[in-house]
Short mmCIF file of C-alpha atoms and ligand atoms in Angstrom, two decimals:
data_model
loop_
_atom_site.label_atom_id
_atom_site.label_comp_id
_atom_site.label_asym_id
_atom_site.label_seq_id
_atom_site.Cartn_x
_atom_site.Cartn_y
_atom_site.Cartn_z
CA LYS A 1 123.56 82.15 95.42
CA THR A 2 121.54 85.35 94.95
CA ASN A 3 118.59 85.63 97.42
CA ILE A 4 115.03 87.08 96.73
CA GLN A 5 114.16 90.59 97.68
CA VAL A 6 110.36 91.66 97.90
CA ALA A 7 109.98 95.37 99.09
CA ILE A 8 106.74 96.52 100.69
CA ASP A 9 106.57 100.48 101.13
CA GLY A 10 103.87 102.80 101.73
CA PRO A 11 102.05 104.98 104.26
CA ALA A 12 101.51 104.35 108.18
CA SER A 13 99.00 101.55 108.85
CA ALA A 14 98.31 100.48 105.25
CA GLY A 15 98.61 97.03 106.33
CA LYS A 16 102.28 96.39 105.29
CA SER A 17 103.30 94.20 107.99
CA THR A 18 100.46 92.21 108.39
CA ILE A 19 100.68 91.25 104.77
CA ALA A 20 104.40 90.82 104.68
CA LYS A 21 104.09 88.27 107.97
CA ILE A 22 101.63 86.08 106.15
CA ILE A 23 103.36 85.97 102.75
CA ALA A 24 106.86 85.60 104.41
CA LYS A 25 105.46 82.64 106.16
CA ASN A 26 103.79 81.06 103.25
CA LEU A 27 107.16 81.61 101.34
CA SER A 28 109.53 80.72 104.06
CA TYR A 29 111.27 84.34 103.70
CA ILE A 30 112.76 86.31 106.68
CA TYR A 31 110.28 89.07 107.56
CA VAL A 32 112.43 92.05 107.96
CA ASP A 33 109.95 94.84 109.84
CA THR A 34 112.55 98.27 109.32
CA GLY A 35 109.71 100.32 111.29
CA ALA A 36 110.70 98.10 114.28
CA MET A 37 114.00 99.11 113.81
CA TYR A 38 113.58 102.96 113.43
CA ARG A 39 111.25 102.46 116.56
CA THR A 40 113.63 100.53 118.70
CA ILE A 41 116.46 103.29 117.60
CA THR A 42 113.86 105.75 118.82
CA LEU A 43 113.14 104.27 122.47
CA ALA A 44 116.85 103.75 122.73
CA ALA A 45 117.03 107.80 122.31
CA ILE A 46 114.21 108.26 124.65
CA ASN A 47 115.66 105.99 127.20
CA ALA A 48 119.37 107.51 126.89
CA GLY A 49 117.67 110.98 127.54
CA LEU A 50 118.62 112.25 123.99
CA ILE A 51 114.97 113.43 123.16
CA ASN A 52 112.33 114.49 125.43
CA LEU A 53 108.75 113.67 124.80
CA ASP A 54 107.88 116.79 123.21
CA GLY A 55 111.34 116.62 121.88
CA ASP A 56 113.12 118.27 118.90
CA ALA A 57 115.74 115.93 117.30
CA SER A 58 117.84 118.58 115.70
CA GLU A 59 119.55 119.18 119.32
CA ILE A 60 120.90 115.68 119.00
CA SER A 61 124.37 115.57 118.52
CA ASP A 62 125.71 113.25 115.96
CA VAL A 63 128.41 112.16 117.99
CA ALA A 64 125.69 111.43 120.69
CA ILE A 65 123.36 109.31 117.80
CA GLN A 66 126.23 107.60 116.54
CA GLN A 67 127.32 106.32 120.54
CA LEU A 68 123.78 105.26 120.64
CA LEU A 69 123.59 103.28 117.38
CA GLN A 70 126.69 101.71 118.28
CA ALA A 71 125.44 100.52 121.63
CA THR A 72 122.09 99.19 120.13
CA GLN A 73 121.71 96.10 119.32
CA ILE A 74 118.25 95.08 117.12
CA THR A 75 117.31 91.78 116.91
CA PHE A 76 114.05 89.91 115.88
CA LYS A 77 112.95 86.61 117.56
CA PRO A 78 110.01 84.29 116.01
CA SER A 79 107.26 84.02 118.12
CA ASP A 80 103.84 82.59 117.70
CA ASP A 81 102.10 85.67 116.65
CA GLY A 82 105.01 87.06 114.30
CA GLN A 83 108.04 88.38 115.84
CA LEU A 84 109.57 89.89 119.01
CA VAL A 85 111.75 92.75 118.82
CA PHE A 86 114.94 93.19 121.13
CA LEU A 87 116.67 96.32 122.00
CA ASN A 88 120.05 94.29 123.49
CA GLU A 89 118.49 91.94 125.76
CA GLN A 90 115.27 93.40 126.43
CA ASP A 91 112.16 92.52 124.68
CA VAL A 92 110.33 96.01 123.60
CA SER A 93 107.94 94.56 121.31
CA GLU A 94 104.92 96.01 122.94
CA GLU A 95 106.87 99.49 124.12
CA ILE A 96 107.85 100.45 120.61
CA ARG A 97 103.99 100.23 119.61
CA GLN A 98 103.23 102.74 122.05
CA SER A 99 102.48 106.66 121.65
CA HIS A 100 105.31 108.02 123.01
CA VAL A 101 107.61 106.19 120.27
CA ASN A 102 105.03 106.92 117.20
CA ASN A 103 105.10 110.31 118.21
CA LEU A 104 109.06 110.88 117.84
CA VAL A 105 109.79 108.42 115.45
CA SER A 106 109.72 110.34 112.12
CA LEU A 107 111.81 112.67 113.92
CA ILE A 108 114.57 110.21 114.53
CA ALA A 109 114.32 108.59 111.27
CA ALA A 110 114.79 111.76 109.66
CA ILE A 111 118.24 112.14 111.06
CA PRO A 112 121.02 111.07 108.14
CA THR A 113 123.30 109.14 110.43
CA VAL A 114 120.27 106.98 111.74
CA ARG A 115 119.25 105.82 108.47
CA ARG A 116 122.79 105.13 107.18
CA ASP A 117 123.39 102.74 109.96
CA LEU A 118 120.09 101.11 109.79
CA VAL A 119 120.01 100.67 106.09
CA GLU A 120 123.53 99.07 106.48
CA ARG A 121 121.95 96.39 108.83
CA GLN A 122 118.90 96.12 106.15
CA ARG A 123 121.06 95.41 103.52
CA ILE A 124 123.18 92.77 105.41
CA ILE A 125 120.22 90.71 106.48
CA ALA A 126 118.94 90.97 102.73
CA ASN A 127 122.11 89.73 101.35
CA GLU A 128 121.98 86.31 103.55
CA ASN A 129 118.36 85.74 103.10
CA ASN A 130 115.53 85.38 101.06
CA VAL A 131 113.61 88.40 102.27
CA ILE A 132 110.12 90.32 102.40
CA MET A 133 110.98 93.39 103.85
CA ASP A 134 108.46 96.39 104.44
CA GLY A 135 109.21 100.03 105.25
CA ARG A 136 109.30 103.69 103.62
CA ASP A 137 112.38 103.58 101.32
CA ILE A 138 112.89 99.84 100.42
CA GLY A 139 112.03 99.89 96.92
CA THR A 140 113.73 103.09 96.62
CA THR A 141 116.65 103.07 98.62
CA VAL A 142 117.49 99.71 100.74
CA LEU A 143 117.01 97.30 97.94
CA PRO A 144 116.91 99.22 94.82
CA HIS A 145 117.11 95.87 92.68
CA ALA A 146 114.34 94.00 94.73
CA ALA A 147 112.59 91.67 92.38
CA VAL A 148 109.44 92.60 93.45
CA LYS A 149 108.52 96.19 94.73
CA ILE A 150 104.86 96.82 96.09
CA PHE A 151 103.57 100.40 97.25
CA LEU A 152 100.94 99.41 99.64
CA VAL A 153 98.14 102.12 100.39
CA ALA A 154 94.72 102.60 101.83
CA SER A 155 92.58 105.72 102.66
CA VAL A 156 93.46 107.66 105.83
CA ALA A 157 90.18 107.12 107.21
CA GLU A 158 90.60 103.06 106.90
CA ARG A 159 94.04 103.05 108.24
CA ALA A 160 93.02 104.82 111.40
CA GLN A 161 89.95 102.51 111.83
CA ARG A 162 92.08 99.47 111.47
CA ARG A 163 94.78 100.83 113.97
CA TYR A 164 92.07 101.84 116.40
CA ARG A 165 90.63 98.41 116.33
CA GLU A 166 94.02 96.79 116.99
CA ASN A 167 94.86 99.02 119.78
CA GLN A 168 91.33 98.04 121.45
CA LEU A 169 92.27 94.32 120.72
CA LYS A 170 95.69 94.46 121.97
CA GLY A 171 95.22 96.78 124.92
CA ILE A 172 97.75 99.55 123.44
CA ASP A 173 96.67 103.39 124.30
CA THR A 174 92.91 102.31 124.48
CA LYS A 175 92.28 105.97 125.71
CA ILE A 176 93.46 107.39 122.13
CA THR A 177 90.20 108.33 120.04
CA LEU A 178 89.88 107.41 116.20
CA ALA A 179 90.13 111.04 115.22
CA GLU A 180 93.61 111.44 117.66
CA ILE A 181 94.79 108.39 115.45
CA GLU A 182 93.89 109.67 112.00
CA ALA A 183 95.59 113.23 112.97
CA SER A 184 98.79 111.04 114.12
CA ILE A 185 98.98 109.03 111.09
CA GLU A 186 98.63 112.04 108.59
CA ARG A 187 101.45 113.60 110.58
CA ARG A 188 103.65 110.99 110.53
CA ASP A 189 102.85 110.51 106.63
CA TYR A 190 103.50 114.06 106.16
CA LEU A 191 106.96 113.94 107.95
CA ASP A 192 108.40 110.80 106.47
CA SER A 193 106.99 112.41 102.50
CA HIS A 194 108.78 115.44 103.19
CA ARG A 195 112.02 114.59 105.02
CA GLU A 196 115.19 115.44 103.19
CA VAL A 197 116.80 111.70 103.14
CA SER A 198 114.82 108.90 101.12
CA PRO A 199 111.42 110.63 101.67
CA LEU A 200 108.21 108.11 101.73
CA THR A 201 107.64 107.63 97.70
CA GLN A 202 106.65 105.25 95.24
CA ALA A 203 109.53 103.48 93.50
CA SER A 204 109.27 103.88 89.25
CA ASP A 205 109.13 100.03 89.20
CA ALA A 206 106.75 99.64 91.94
CA ILE A 207 103.03 98.25 91.88
CA LEU A 208 100.51 99.97 93.59
CA VAL A 209 97.92 98.18 95.64
CA ASP A 210 95.20 99.87 97.03
CA THR A 211 93.93 97.95 100.08
CA THR A 212 90.89 100.12 100.78
CA GLY A 213 87.98 98.02 101.22
CA VAL A 214 89.77 95.03 100.65
CA THR A 215 90.24 92.00 102.77
CA ILE A 216 93.59 91.00 104.42
CA ASN A 217 93.17 87.43 102.49
CA ASP A 218 92.64 89.23 98.98
CA VAL A 219 95.53 91.34 99.50
CA VAL A 220 97.55 88.41 100.25
CA ASN A 221 96.49 86.64 97.21
CA GLU A 222 96.75 89.74 94.93
CA ILE A 223 100.68 90.32 95.98
CA THR A 224 101.49 86.35 96.10
CA THR A 225 100.23 86.41 92.37
CA ILE A 226 102.58 89.42 91.52
CA ILE A 227 105.42 87.75 93.30
CA ASN A 228 104.97 84.29 91.69
CA ASN A 229 104.96 86.07 88.31
CA LYS A 230 108.21 87.80 89.09
CA ILE A 231 110.37 85.05 90.30
O1 C5P B 301 106.31 100.98 109.78
P1 C5P B 301 106.08 101.64 110.86
O2 C5P B 301 105.05 102.64 111.04
O3 C5P B 301 106.53 101.09 112.01
O4 C5P B 301 107.25 102.80 110.78
C1 C5P B 301 107.41 103.54 112.04
C2 C5P B 301 108.23 104.83 111.46
O5 C5P B 301 109.86 104.30 111.29
C3 C5P B 301 107.66 105.56 110.19
O6 C5P B 301 106.73 106.62 110.18
C4 C5P B 301 109.02 106.27 109.60
O7 C5P B 301 109.22 107.58 110.15
C5 C5P B 301 110.24 105.38 110.06
N1 C5P B 301 110.48 104.22 109.25
C6 C5P B 301 111.17 104.73 108.26
N2 C5P B 301 111.89 104.04 107.03
C7 C5P B 301 111.56 102.84 107.00
C8 C5P B 301 110.80 102.26 107.87
C9 C5P B 301 110.06 102.97 109.03
O8 C5P B 301 111.85 105.71 108.42
N3 C5P B 301 112.22 101.86 106.06
#
Protein backbone atom coordinates (compact mmCIF):
# COMPACT_ATOMS: atom_id res chain seq x y z
CA LYS A 1 0.00 0.00 0.00
CA THR A 2 1.40 3.40 -0.89
CA ASN A 3 0.26 6.43 0.97
CA ILE A 4 -0.55 9.81 -0.51
CA GLN A 5 1.73 12.63 0.48
CA VAL A 6 0.90 16.31 0.13
CA ALA A 7 3.74 18.75 0.94
CA ILE A 8 3.08 22.39 1.76
CA ASP A 9 6.11 24.63 2.24
CA GLY A 10 6.54 28.36 2.48
CA PRO A 11 7.72 31.25 4.63
CA ALA A 12 6.48 32.04 8.15
CA SER A 13 2.78 32.81 8.64
CA ALA A 14 1.79 32.23 5.02
CA GLY A 15 -1.25 30.27 6.19
CA LYS A 16 0.19 26.80 5.72
CA SER A 17 -1.21 25.28 8.89
CA THR A 18 -4.64 26.90 8.56
CA ILE A 19 -5.02 25.58 5.02
CA ALA A 20 -3.44 22.19 5.72
CA LYS A 21 -5.71 21.54 8.71
CA ILE A 22 -8.86 22.17 6.68
CA ILE A 23 -7.75 20.05 3.73
CA ALA A 24 -6.62 17.23 6.03
CA LYS A 25 -10.04 17.19 7.63
CA ASN A 26 -11.86 17.24 4.27
CA LEU A 27 -9.77 14.40 2.84
CA SER A 28 -9.33 12.44 6.10
CA TYR A 29 -5.55 12.70 5.90
CA ILE A 30 -3.24 13.12 8.88
CA TYR A 31 -2.01 16.70 9.28
CA VAL A 32 1.67 16.87 10.28
CA ASP A 33 2.80 20.26 11.58
CA THR A 34 6.59 19.95 11.30
CA GLY A 35 7.08 23.53 12.56
CA ALA A 36 5.49 22.41 15.84
CA MET A 37 8.14 19.67 16.08
CA TYR A 38 11.00 22.20 15.72
CA ARG A 39 9.24 24.49 18.17
CA THR A 40 8.86 21.68 20.72
CA ILE A 41 12.55 20.74 20.53
CA THR A 42 13.38 24.42 20.93
CA LEU A 43 11.24 24.63 24.07
CA ALA A 44 12.90 21.47 25.40
CA ALA A 45 16.32 23.08 24.77
CA ILE A 46 15.25 26.21 26.65
CA ASN A 47 13.86 24.15 29.54
CA ALA A 48 17.07 22.11 29.71
CA GLY A 49 19.14 25.31 29.88
CA LEU A 50 20.93 24.52 26.63
CA ILE A 51 20.11 27.90 25.13
CA ASN A 52 19.36 31.17 26.85
CA LEU A 53 16.88 33.68 25.57
CA ASP A 54 19.34 35.76 23.58
CA GLY A 55 21.03 32.48 22.84
CA ASP A 56 23.78 31.37 20.59
CA ALA A 57 22.95 27.88 19.38
CA SER A 58 26.48 27.29 18.09
CA GLU A 59 27.61 26.75 21.69
CA ILE A 60 25.39 23.71 22.20
CA SER A 61 27.36 20.47 22.08
CA ASP A 62 26.21 17.76 19.73
CA VAL A 63 26.11 15.23 22.57
CA ALA A 64 23.75 17.45 24.55
CA ILE A 65 21.49 17.87 21.53
CA GLN A 66 21.44 14.13 20.90
CA GLN A 67 20.50 13.47 24.52
CA LEU A 68 17.79 16.08 24.33
CA LEU A 69 16.34 14.57 21.14
CA GLN A 70 16.37 11.11 22.70
CA ALA A 71 14.58 12.34 25.81
CA THR A 72 11.97 14.32 23.89
CA GLN A 73 8.85 12.64 22.60
CA ILE A 74 6.64 14.83 20.45
CA THR A 75 3.05 13.76 20.00
CA PHE A 76 0.03 15.27 18.31
CA LYS A 77 -3.46 14.71 19.68
CA PRO A 78 -6.62 15.73 17.82
CA SER A 79 -8.73 18.44 19.47
CA ASP A 80 -11.76 20.55 18.59
CA ASP A 81 -9.81 23.37 16.99
CA GLY A 82 -7.13 21.28 15.29
CA GLN A 83 -4.56 19.48 17.34
CA LEU A 84 -2.64 19.63 20.59
CA VAL A 85 1.12 19.22 20.82
CA PHE A 86 2.73 17.31 23.68
CA LEU A 87 6.34 17.39 24.86
CA ASN A 88 6.45 14.03 26.63
CA GLU A 89 3.40 14.26 28.95
CA GLN A 90 3.11 18.06 28.88
CA ASP A 91 0.69 20.00 26.68
CA VAL A 92 2.86 22.69 25.07
CA SER A 93 0.41 23.73 22.33
CA GLU A 94 0.28 27.33 23.50
CA GLU A 95 3.77 27.83 24.82
CA ILE A 96 5.47 26.82 21.55
CA ARG A 97 3.69 29.75 19.81
CA GLN A 98 5.08 32.36 22.22
CA SER A 99 7.81 34.82 21.33
CA HIS A 100 10.62 33.19 23.32
CA VAL A 101 10.22 30.09 21.15
CA ASN A 102 9.62 32.13 17.96
CA ASN A 103 12.90 33.97 18.49
CA LEU A 104 15.04 30.86 18.95
CA VAL A 105 13.43 28.20 16.77
CA SER A 106 15.31 29.07 13.58
CA LEU A 107 18.61 28.71 15.42
CA ILE A 108 17.73 25.27 16.78
CA ALA A 109 16.25 24.24 13.40
CA ALA A 110 19.57 25.02 11.70
CA ILE A 111 21.43 22.36 13.73
CA PRO A 112 22.06 19.37 11.40
CA THR A 113 21.57 16.79 14.19
CA VAL A 114 18.17 18.23 15.00
CA ARG A 115 17.09 18.16 11.35
CA ARG A 116 18.30 14.59 10.81
CA ASP A 117 16.32 13.36 13.81
CA LEU A 118 13.08 15.22 13.08
CA VAL A 119 13.12 14.42 9.35
CA GLU A 120 13.32 10.74 10.29
CA ARG A 121 10.31 11.10 12.60
CA GLN A 122 8.40 12.91 9.85
CA ARG A 123 9.13 10.19 7.27
CA ILE A 124 7.94 7.48 9.66
CA ILE A 125 4.57 9.24 10.02
CA ALA A 126 4.31 9.72 6.24
CA ASN A 127 5.06 6.06 5.59
CA GLU A 128 2.19 4.95 7.77
CA ASN A 129 -0.55 7.42 6.77
CA ASN A 130 -1.94 9.59 4.03
CA VAL A 131 -0.48 12.91 5.08
CA ILE A 132 -0.59 16.58 4.43
CA MET A 133 2.65 17.89 5.91
CA ASP A 134 3.66 21.53 6.20
CA GLY A 135 7.04 23.09 6.84
CA ARG A 136 10.06 24.52 5.04
CA ASP A 137 11.81 21.51 3.48
CA ILE A 138 9.03 18.97 2.97
CA GLY A 139 8.99 19.07 -0.84
CA THR A 140 12.77 19.40 -1.16
CA THR A 141 14.04 17.01 1.53
CA VAL A 142 11.53 15.20 3.72
CA LEU A 143 9.18 13.88 1.01
CA PRO A 144 10.93 14.51 -2.34
CA HIS A 145 8.48 12.10 -4.04
CA ALA A 146 5.31 13.67 -2.64
CA ALA A 147 2.37 13.42 -5.05
CA VAL A 148 1.56 17.10 -4.58
CA LYS A 149 3.89 19.94 -3.64
CA ILE A 150 2.64 23.43 -2.88
CA PHE A 151 4.77 26.48 -2.16
CA LEU A 152 2.51 28.89 -0.29
CA VAL A 153 3.48 32.56 -0.15
CA ALA A 154 1.98 35.96 0.74
CA SER A 155 3.37 39.46 1.12
CA VAL A 156 5.20 40.05 4.38
CA ALA A 157 2.81 42.91 5.26
CA GLU A 158 -0.19 40.63 4.97
CA ARG A 159 1.49 37.80 6.84
CA ALA A 160 2.37 40.13 9.71
CA GLN A 161 -1.17 41.43 9.82
CA ARG A 162 -2.67 37.94 9.94
CA ARG A 163 -0.31 36.94 12.76
CA TYR A 164 -1.05 40.15 14.66
CA ARG A 165 -4.80 39.58 14.44
CA GLU A 166 -4.43 35.96 15.46
CA ASN A 167 -2.32 36.92 18.49
CA GLN A 168 -4.90 39.48 19.62
CA LEU A 169 -7.70 36.98 19.13
CA LYS A 170 -5.95 34.17 21.03
CA GLY A 171 -4.41 36.43 23.66
CA ILE A 172 -0.83 35.39 22.78
CA ASP A 173 1.93 38.05 23.09
CA THR A 174 -0.71 40.79 22.80
CA LYS A 175 1.80 43.55 23.56
CA ILE A 176 3.94 42.82 20.53
CA THR A 177 3.30 45.43 17.82
CA LEU A 178 2.58 44.86 14.16
CA ALA A 179 5.97 46.29 13.22
CA GLU A 180 7.73 43.95 15.65
CA ILE A 181 5.88 40.97 14.21
CA GLU A 182 6.85 41.97 10.69
CA ALA A 183 10.51 42.28 11.72
CA SER A 184 10.42 38.91 13.48
CA ILE A 185 8.84 37.20 10.44
CA GLU A 186 11.48 38.69 8.14
CA ARG A 187 14.28 37.60 10.42
CA ARG A 188 12.96 34.04 10.63
CA ASP A 189 12.51 33.87 6.84
CA TYR A 190 16.07 35.12 6.36
CA LEU A 191 17.54 32.56 8.77
CA ASP A 192 15.42 29.72 7.34
CA SER A 193 16.37 30.58 3.74
CA HIS A 194 20.08 30.98 4.42
CA ARG A 195 20.93 28.03 6.64
CA GLU A 196 23.29 25.38 5.32
CA VAL A 197 21.09 22.28 5.70
CA SER A 198 17.83 22.10 3.70
CA PRO A 199 17.07 25.83 3.59
CA LEU A 200 13.61 27.12 2.76
CA THR A 201 13.26 27.10 -1.01
CA GLN A 202 10.61 26.18 -3.56
CA ALA A 203 11.08 22.64 -4.92
CA SER A 204 11.46 22.66 -8.71
CA ASP A 205 8.25 20.65 -9.05
CA ALA A 206 6.21 22.60 -6.48
CA ILE A 207 3.26 24.73 -7.50
CA LEU A 208 3.42 28.35 -6.32
CA VAL A 209 0.24 29.60 -4.62
CA ASP A 210 0.17 33.27 -3.60
CA THR A 211 -2.45 33.92 -0.91
CA THR A 212 -2.05 37.71 -0.72
CA GLY A 213 -5.58 39.12 -0.74
CA VAL A 214 -7.13 35.66 -1.20
CA THR A 215 -9.63 34.22 1.30
CA ILE A 216 -8.92 31.00 3.18
CA ASN A 217 -11.84 29.39 1.42
CA ASP A 218 -10.49 30.26 -2.03
CA VAL A 219 -7.01 28.97 -1.17
CA VAL A 220 -8.51 25.71 0.13
CA ASN A 221 -10.49 25.32 -3.09
CA GLU A 222 -7.48 26.07 -5.29
CA ILE A 223 -5.25 23.55 -3.51
CA THR A 224 -8.00 20.92 -3.33
CA THR A 225 -8.39 21.18 -7.11
CA ILE A 226 -4.63 20.75 -7.54
CA ILE A 227 -4.69 17.66 -5.30
CA ASN A 228 -7.70 16.14 -7.08
CA ASN A 229 -5.98 16.61 -10.45
CA LYS A 230 -2.81 14.89 -9.26
CA ILE A 231 -4.09 11.81 -7.43
O1 LIG B 1 5.96 26.56 10.56
P1 LIG B 1 6.42 27.30 11.79
O2 LIG B 1 6.46 28.77 11.60
O3 LIG B 1 5.71 26.88 13.02
O4 LIG B 1 7.94 26.81 11.97
C1 LIG B 1 8.73 27.32 13.00
C2 LIG B 1 10.20 27.24 12.60
O5 LIG B 1 10.62 25.88 12.55
C3 LIG B 1 10.58 27.82 11.24
O6 LIG B 1 10.78 29.22 11.29
C4 LIG B 1 11.86 27.06 10.93
O7 LIG B 1 12.97 27.64 11.57
C5 LIG B 1 11.60 25.70 11.54
N1 LIG B 1 11.14 24.72 10.57
C6 LIG B 1 12.06 24.11 9.76
N2 LIG B 1 11.69 23.12 8.91
C7 LIG B 1 10.41 22.73 8.83
C8 LIG B 1 9.42 23.37 9.62
C9 LIG B 1 9.82 24.38 10.47
O8 LIG B 1 13.24 24.45 9.81
N3 LIG B 1 10.08 21.73 8.02
